[in-house]
Amino acid sequence: MNHETLFNKLLTNDETFINKSIKTKNLNLNLSKARIPTQTYIMFNSLTKEINLIKKFKSFFSKNTHNISEKISVNHHQLRSNKSNFYTKEKNRLIKFINTIHKKNIITDIVQIGIGGSYIGPKSIHEALTFQTIKTTNKTKLNGHFITSLDPLEFKTYVQPLNPKTTLFILASKSGHTQEIIANLNLLKEWWKTHQLPLKTLPKHCISLTTKGSPIDKPEISENRFYIDKAIGGRFSTTSVIGLCIIGLCFGVKTIEEFLSGAANMDKNATNPTCDTNLSLAAAWEHIWQHTIKKSTSRAIIPYSFALQTFPLFIQQLICESNGKSVNHHANTISYKTAPIIVTGTGTNAQHSFFQLLHQGTDIIPVEFIGIKDNNNYNNQSENQAKKLLNANMYAQIEALQLGQSAKNKHYILKGKKPSSLLLLNDISPYIMGQLIAYYENKTIFEGLIWNINSFDQLGVELGKKLIPKFISQ
């Protein structure tokens, strides 16, 4: 089917809008303020069937040809499969290693060095689970830190207070030759020497997460090496050893199993045939409606949760790097809009930053809210009241965007009718964070399939890298 024809089917004169929530046990996607016409929503389900969307999605669970430009399979769903494969064997090796580290009870800190998918996904999950342990007054097993920048100031800031004898360094890079890994490894060696420690002892304190045979897959760099392969895209690698290593070291191996189980549960949900029960599918069609049909060029993603403050950056990478494309599977230029630019912020901070533009600016920017239920499970009444106030702010903004405000003085007019959606989580836990990661991965895949683009390469990232030597030599 011609995709312009497909998208035209979503247009309607229907002025009634859906009032619908799609729920699982732990997640609730509320689309009642997304301003999706009832007839359009019906077409979402009809077109899902017409273009065999669920059948295409299910093909990701085995060897496939979805990354057509690089001619490799897309295998990240197999990371949380209960079938015995290369990835489960690496996970089991990793778990054995983590248990050994915990039993020795020597290491206190873990530093993960990486960029892109080797940084933002793992950091988002680590951060969420760390704040959850603070909320419940539990303690992490080990302290986690992340370094991603080429700026030596970042390395110095995070590493200077640490004791090298009680610290492990994770070198996370699929290719093993990213400039950030090389530069920070050199900084690490210099730091190691400033503590009068011989360089030959550094590999005992290093863990490589990479592909076999890469430049950091060497015993002189790290004694402990765990693997992924080229079929795992960086932004889809959080449920691989890239994310599991620091999560397991900091929170225990039980966390790994719960995290993967949550992701597998959401993968199963994504095979449901209609938007009525398939959260990722419903969210993808809402995204298509706002940005391809209604032609919004931006999207705001705002969690009302301190624990999720970094998570929108993961979504930003996932959406923009996956679906920031302008040619289809046949390498033909497309005429419709694909991924929008993602604007991020957190809770009431965002309200006092750019929400003014959302309410009274000239562009209509859909807002994706992420919230945590009020469960009264904090330690005292004041904490529970503060949480209720936070969520009250979120619901007030959703309603204000929808209703707007009339006034005689034009300065006070808010037009309203601004679309938004709300993803409400029951709580923060390893299982729910696994669900959240898979929900957004699958949503992004559905969008790419609907747009008929390759969501699994990032060739636009490479040009700048090729030009770097020109400027170093100047």
mmCIF file of C-alpha atoms in Angstrom, residues 272-471:
data_model
loop_
_atom_site.group_PDB
_atom_site.id
_atom_site.type_symbol
_atom_site.label_atom_id
_atom_site.label_comp_id
_atom_site.label_asym_id
_atom_site.label_seq_id
_atom_site.Cartn_x
_atom_site.Cartn_y
_atom_site.Cartn_z
ATOM 1 C CA ASN A 272 -1.566 -8.509 21.108
ATOM 2 C CA PRO A 273 -3.535 -7.821 17.910
ATOM 3 C CA THR A 274 -5.223 -4.477 18.691
ATOM 4 C CA CYS A 275 -4.642 -1.145 20.397
ATOM 5 C CA ASP A 276 -7.256 -2.070 22.995
ATOM 6 C CA THR A 277 -4.785 -4.329 24.825
ATOM 7 C CA ASN A 278 -1.408 -3.572 23.206
ATOM 8 C CA LEU A 279 0.180 -0.565 24.969
ATOM 9 C CA SER A 280 3.141 -0.074 22.632
ATOM 10 C CA LEU A 281 0.931 -0.358 19.546
ATOM 11 C CA ALA A 282 -1.595 2.177 20.866
ATOM 12 C CA ALA A 283 1.202 4.583 21.808
ATOM 13 C CA ALA A 284 2.802 4.212 18.363
ATOM 14 C CA TRP A 285 -0.419 5.045 16.533
ATOM 15 C CA GLU A 286 -0.970 8.054 18.808
ATOM 16 C CA HIS A 287 2.532 9.184 17.864
ATOM 17 C CA ILE A 288 1.748 8.708 14.141
ATOM 18 C CA TRP A 289 -1.469 10.692 14.542
ATOM 19 C CA GLN A 290 0.213 13.667 16.200
ATOM 20 C CA HIS A 291 3.327 13.895 14.020
ATOM 21 C CA THR A 292 2.500 12.424 10.620
ATOM 22 C CA ILE A 293 -1.159 13.356 10.317
ATOM 23 C CA LYS A 294 -1.372 16.501 12.472
ATOM 24 C CA LYS A 295 2.225 17.435 11.515
ATOM 25 C CA SER A 296 3.586 18.411 14.917
ATOM 26 C CA THR A 297 7.365 18.710 14.630
ATOM 27 C CA SER A 298 8.204 18.446 18.334
ATOM 28 C CA ARG A 299 7.151 16.312 21.280
ATOM 29 C CA ALA A 300 7.686 16.926 24.977
ATOM 30 C CA ILE A 301 8.320 13.966 27.293
ATOM 31 C CA ILE A 302 7.971 14.889 30.954
ATOM 32 C CA PRO A 303 8.236 12.454 33.893
ATOM 33 C CA TYR A 304 6.823 13.665 37.190
ATOM 34 C CA SER A 305 9.364 11.607 39.093
ATOM 35 C CA PHE A 306 12.828 12.478 40.335
ATOM 36 C CA ALA A 307 13.804 8.831 39.864
ATOM 37 C CA LEU A 308 13.025 9.101 36.134
ATOM 38 C CA GLN A 309 14.738 12.429 35.506
ATOM 39 C CA THR A 310 17.266 10.940 33.052
ATOM 40 C CA PHE A 311 14.875 8.490 31.408
ATOM 41 C CA PRO A 312 13.512 10.972 28.798
ATOM 42 C CA LEU A 313 17.041 11.263 27.391
ATOM 43 C CA PHE A 314 16.951 7.520 26.754
ATOM 44 C CA ILE A 315 13.614 7.942 24.944
ATOM 45 C CA GLN A 316 15.043 10.899 23.035
ATOM 46 C CA GLN A 317 17.916 8.769 21.745
ATOM 47 C CA LEU A 318 15.644 5.829 21.004
ATOM 48 C CA ILE A 319 13.181 7.877 18.941
ATOM 49 C CA CYS A 320 15.521 10.304 17.201
ATOM 50 C CA GLU A 321 18.309 7.867 16.367
ATOM 51 C CA SER A 322 15.936 5.099 15.313
ATOM 52 C CA ASN A 323 13.328 6.997 13.334
ATOM 53 C CA GLY A 324 15.043 10.214 12.292
ATOM 54 C CA LYS A 325 14.995 8.978 8.686
ATOM 55 C CA SER A 326 13.790 10.404 5.375
ATOM 56 C CA VAL A 327 13.994 7.407 3.032
ATOM 57 C CA ASN A 328 11.950 4.216 3.102
ATOM 58 C CA HIS A 329 13.020 0.585 2.904
ATOM 59 C CA HIS A 330 13.416 0.936 -0.866
ATOM 60 C CA ALA A 331 15.746 3.955 -0.431
ATOM 61 C CA ASN A 332 13.103 6.272 -1.856
ATOM 62 C CA THR A 333 12.620 9.735 -0.340
ATOM 63 C CA ILE A 334 9.411 9.920 1.663
ATOM 64 C CA SER A 335 6.949 12.815 1.665
ATOM 65 C CA TYR A 336 5.517 12.389 5.179
ATOM 66 C CA LYS A 337 6.889 13.373 8.577
ATOM 67 C CA THR A 338 8.646 10.750 10.678
ATOM 68 C CA ALA A 339 10.194 11.216 14.134
ATOM 69 C CA PRO A 340 9.850 14.605 15.855
ATOM 70 C CA ILE A 341 12.516 16.318 17.898
ATOM 71 C CA ILE A 342 12.100 15.345 21.547
ATOM 72 C CA VAL A 343 12.019 18.054 24.220
ATOM 73 C CA THR A 344 12.708 16.784 27.741
ATOM 74 C CA GLY A 345 12.319 18.041 31.278
ATOM 75 C CA THR A 346 11.232 16.870 34.716
ATOM 76 C CA GLY A 347 8.020 17.636 36.578
ATOM 77 C CA THR A 348 7.517 21.055 38.039
ATOM 78 C CA ASN A 349 10.959 22.182 36.828
ATOM 79 C CA ALA A 350 9.664 21.848 33.263
ATOM 80 C CA GLN A 351 6.529 23.777 34.233
ATOM 81 C CA HIS A 352 8.742 26.709 35.192
ATOM 82 C CA SER A 353 10.907 26.333 32.093
ATOM 83 C CA PHE A 354 9.098 25.803 28.770
ATOM 84 C CA PHE A 355 5.464 25.023 29.627
ATOM 85 C CA GLN A 356 4.595 28.650 28.885
ATOM 86 C CA LEU A 357 5.371 27.897 25.233
ATOM 87 C CA LEU A 358 3.211 24.748 25.360
ATOM 88 C CA HIS A 359 0.243 26.732 26.621
ATOM 89 C CA GLN A 360 0.501 29.949 24.576
ATOM 90 C CA GLY A 361 3.130 29.381 21.883
ATOM 91 C CA THR A 362 2.362 29.306 18.172
ATOM 92 C CA ASP A 363 3.138 25.596 17.725
ATOM 93 C CA ILE A 364 1.054 22.710 19.009
ATOM 94 C CA ILE A 365 3.477 20.384 20.824
ATOM 95 C CA PRO A 366 2.009 17.107 22.117
ATOM 96 C CA VAL A 367 3.109 16.259 25.647
ATOM 97 C CA GLU A 368 3.818 12.757 26.902
ATOM 98 C CA PHE A 369 3.525 12.687 30.683
ATOM 99 C CA ILE A 370 4.994 9.845 32.762
ATOM 100 C CA GLY A 371 3.787 9.545 36.336
ATOM 101 C CA ILE A 372 3.973 7.240 39.348
ATOM 102 C CA LYS A 373 0.815 6.347 41.255
ATOM 103 C CA ASP A 374 0.151 7.746 44.714
ATOM 104 C CA ASN A 375 0.558 4.598 46.808
ATOM 105 C CA ASN A 376 1.192 6.227 50.199
ATOM 106 C CA ASN A 377 4.275 4.030 50.496
ATOM 107 C CA TYR A 378 6.774 6.685 51.580
ATOM 108 C CA ASN A 379 8.196 6.765 55.086
ATOM 109 C CA ASN A 380 5.999 9.468 56.625
ATOM 110 C CA GLN A 381 2.962 11.643 56.042
ATOM 111 C CA SER A 382 4.945 14.672 54.838
ATOM 112 C CA GLU A 383 6.648 12.611 52.110
ATOM 113 C CA ASN A 384 3.329 11.144 51.001
ATOM 114 C CA GLN A 385 1.757 14.602 50.909
ATOM 115 C CA ALA A 386 4.641 15.975 48.825
ATOM 116 C CA LYS A 387 4.143 13.100 46.349
ATOM 117 C CA LYS A 388 0.416 13.872 46.115
ATOM 118 C CA LEU A 389 1.230 17.520 45.425
ATOM 119 C CA LEU A 390 3.630 16.484 42.650
ATOM 120 C CA ASN A 391 0.946 14.385 40.947
ATOM 121 C CA ALA A 392 -1.643 17.139 41.462
ATOM 122 C CA ASN A 393 0.647 19.414 39.439
ATOM 123 C CA MET A 394 0.835 16.809 36.675
ATOM 124 C CA TYR A 395 -2.934 16.343 36.430
ATOM 125 C CA ALA A 396 -3.469 20.113 36.568
ATOM 126 C CA GLN A 397 -1.135 20.631 33.600
ATOM 127 C CA ILE A 398 -2.881 17.903 31.594
ATOM 128 C CA GLU A 399 -6.238 19.563 32.219
ATOM 129 C CA ALA A 400 -4.927 23.076 31.553
ATOM 130 C CA LEU A 401 -3.501 22.001 28.191
ATOM 131 C CA GLN A 402 -6.856 20.485 27.305
ATOM 132 C CA LEU A 403 -9.293 23.132 28.589
ATOM 133 C CA GLY A 404 -7.361 26.355 28.137
ATOM 134 C CA GLN A 405 -8.809 29.635 29.372
ATOM 135 C CA SER A 406 -10.991 32.355 27.885
ATOM 136 C CA ALA A 407 -10.580 36.041 28.716
ATOM 137 C CA LYS A 408 -11.391 39.508 27.384
ATOM 138 C CA ASN A 409 -7.716 40.454 27.532
ATOM 139 C CA LYS A 410 -5.879 38.453 24.839
ATOM 140 C CA HIS A 411 -2.781 38.196 27.021
ATOM 141 C CA TYR A 412 -4.759 35.900 29.321
ATOM 142 C CA ILE A 413 -6.199 33.649 26.631
ATOM 143 C CA LEU A 414 -5.037 30.020 26.538
ATOM 144 C CA LYS A 415 -6.548 28.295 23.532
ATOM 145 C CA GLY A 416 -6.462 24.805 25.020
ATOM 146 C CA LYS A 417 -7.137 21.721 22.899
ATOM 147 C CA LYS A 418 -3.454 20.806 23.258
ATOM 148 C CA PRO A 419 -2.993 17.008 23.022
ATOM 149 C CA SER A 420 -1.321 14.973 25.740
ATOM 150 C CA SER A 421 -1.015 11.381 26.905
ATOM 151 C CA LEU A 422 -0.207 9.905 30.301
ATOM 152 C CA LEU A 423 1.719 6.729 31.061
ATOM 153 C CA LEU A 424 1.121 5.936 34.732
ATOM 154 C CA LEU A 425 3.352 3.403 36.511
ATOM 155 C CA ASN A 426 2.307 1.573 39.667
ATOM 156 C CA ASP A 427 5.744 2.181 41.183
ATOM 157 C CA ILE A 428 9.463 1.941 40.437
ATOM 158 C CA SER A 429 10.933 -1.576 40.597
ATOM 159 C CA PRO A 430 13.323 -3.684 38.486
ATOM 160 C CA TYR A 431 10.341 -5.515 36.956
ATOM 161 C CA ILE A 432 8.476 -2.311 36.065
ATOM 162 C CA MET A 433 11.630 -0.659 34.705
ATOM 163 C CA GLY A 434 12.093 -3.705 32.467
ATOM 164 C CA GLN A 435 8.540 -3.203 31.262
ATOM 165 C CA LEU A 436 9.160 0.497 30.678
ATOM 166 C CA ILE A 437 12.288 -0.104 28.584
ATOM 167 C CA ALA A 438 10.542 -2.720 26.418
ATOM 168 C CA TYR A 439 7.397 -0.569 26.096
ATOM 169 C CA TYR A 440 9.396 2.262 24.509
ATOM 170 C CA GLU A 441 11.567 -0.044 22.403
ATOM 171 C CA ASN A 442 8.476 -1.752 20.969
ATOM 172 C CA LYS A 443 6.636 1.550 20.483
ATOM 173 C CA THR A 444 9.605 2.827 18.465
ATOM 174 C CA ILE A 445 9.681 -0.342 16.354
ATOM 175 C CA PHE A 446 5.965 -0.124 15.580
ATOM 176 C CA GLU A 447 6.400 3.476 14.453
ATOM 177 C CA GLY A 448 9.266 2.525 12.139
ATOM 178 C CA LEU A 449 7.236 -0.317 10.649
ATOM 179 C CA ILE A 450 4.265 1.968 10.030
ATOM 180 C CA TRP A 451 6.522 4.586 8.416
ATOM 181 C CA ASN A 452 8.251 1.840 6.383
ATOM 182 C CA ILE A 453 11.726 2.989 7.431
ATOM 183 C CA ASN A 454 14.793 1.262 8.857
ATOM 184 C CA SER A 455 14.818 1.983 12.605
ATOM 185 C CA PHE A 456 18.068 0.099 13.201
ATOM 186 C CA ASP A 457 20.893 2.022 11.574
ATOM 187 C CA GLN A 458 22.281 5.453 12.467
ATOM 188 C CA LEU A 459 24.338 6.351 9.442
ATOM 189 C CA GLY A 460 23.774 10.060 9.967
ATOM 190 C CA VAL A 461 25.890 9.871 13.119
ATOM 191 C CA GLU A 462 28.966 8.734 11.224
ATOM 192 C CA LEU A 463 29.798 11.724 9.006
ATOM 193 C CA GLY A 464 30.931 13.952 11.868
ATOM 194 C CA LYS A 465 33.181 11.183 13.173
ATOM 195 C CA LYS A 466 34.886 10.890 9.777
ATOM 196 C CA LEU A 467 35.689 14.619 9.787
ATOM 197 C CA ILE A 468 37.300 14.668 13.246
ATOM 198 C CA PRO A 469 40.909 13.995 12.028
ATOM 199 C CA LYS A 470 40.728 17.085 9.827
ATOM 200 C CA PHE A 471 40.249 19.305 12.869
#
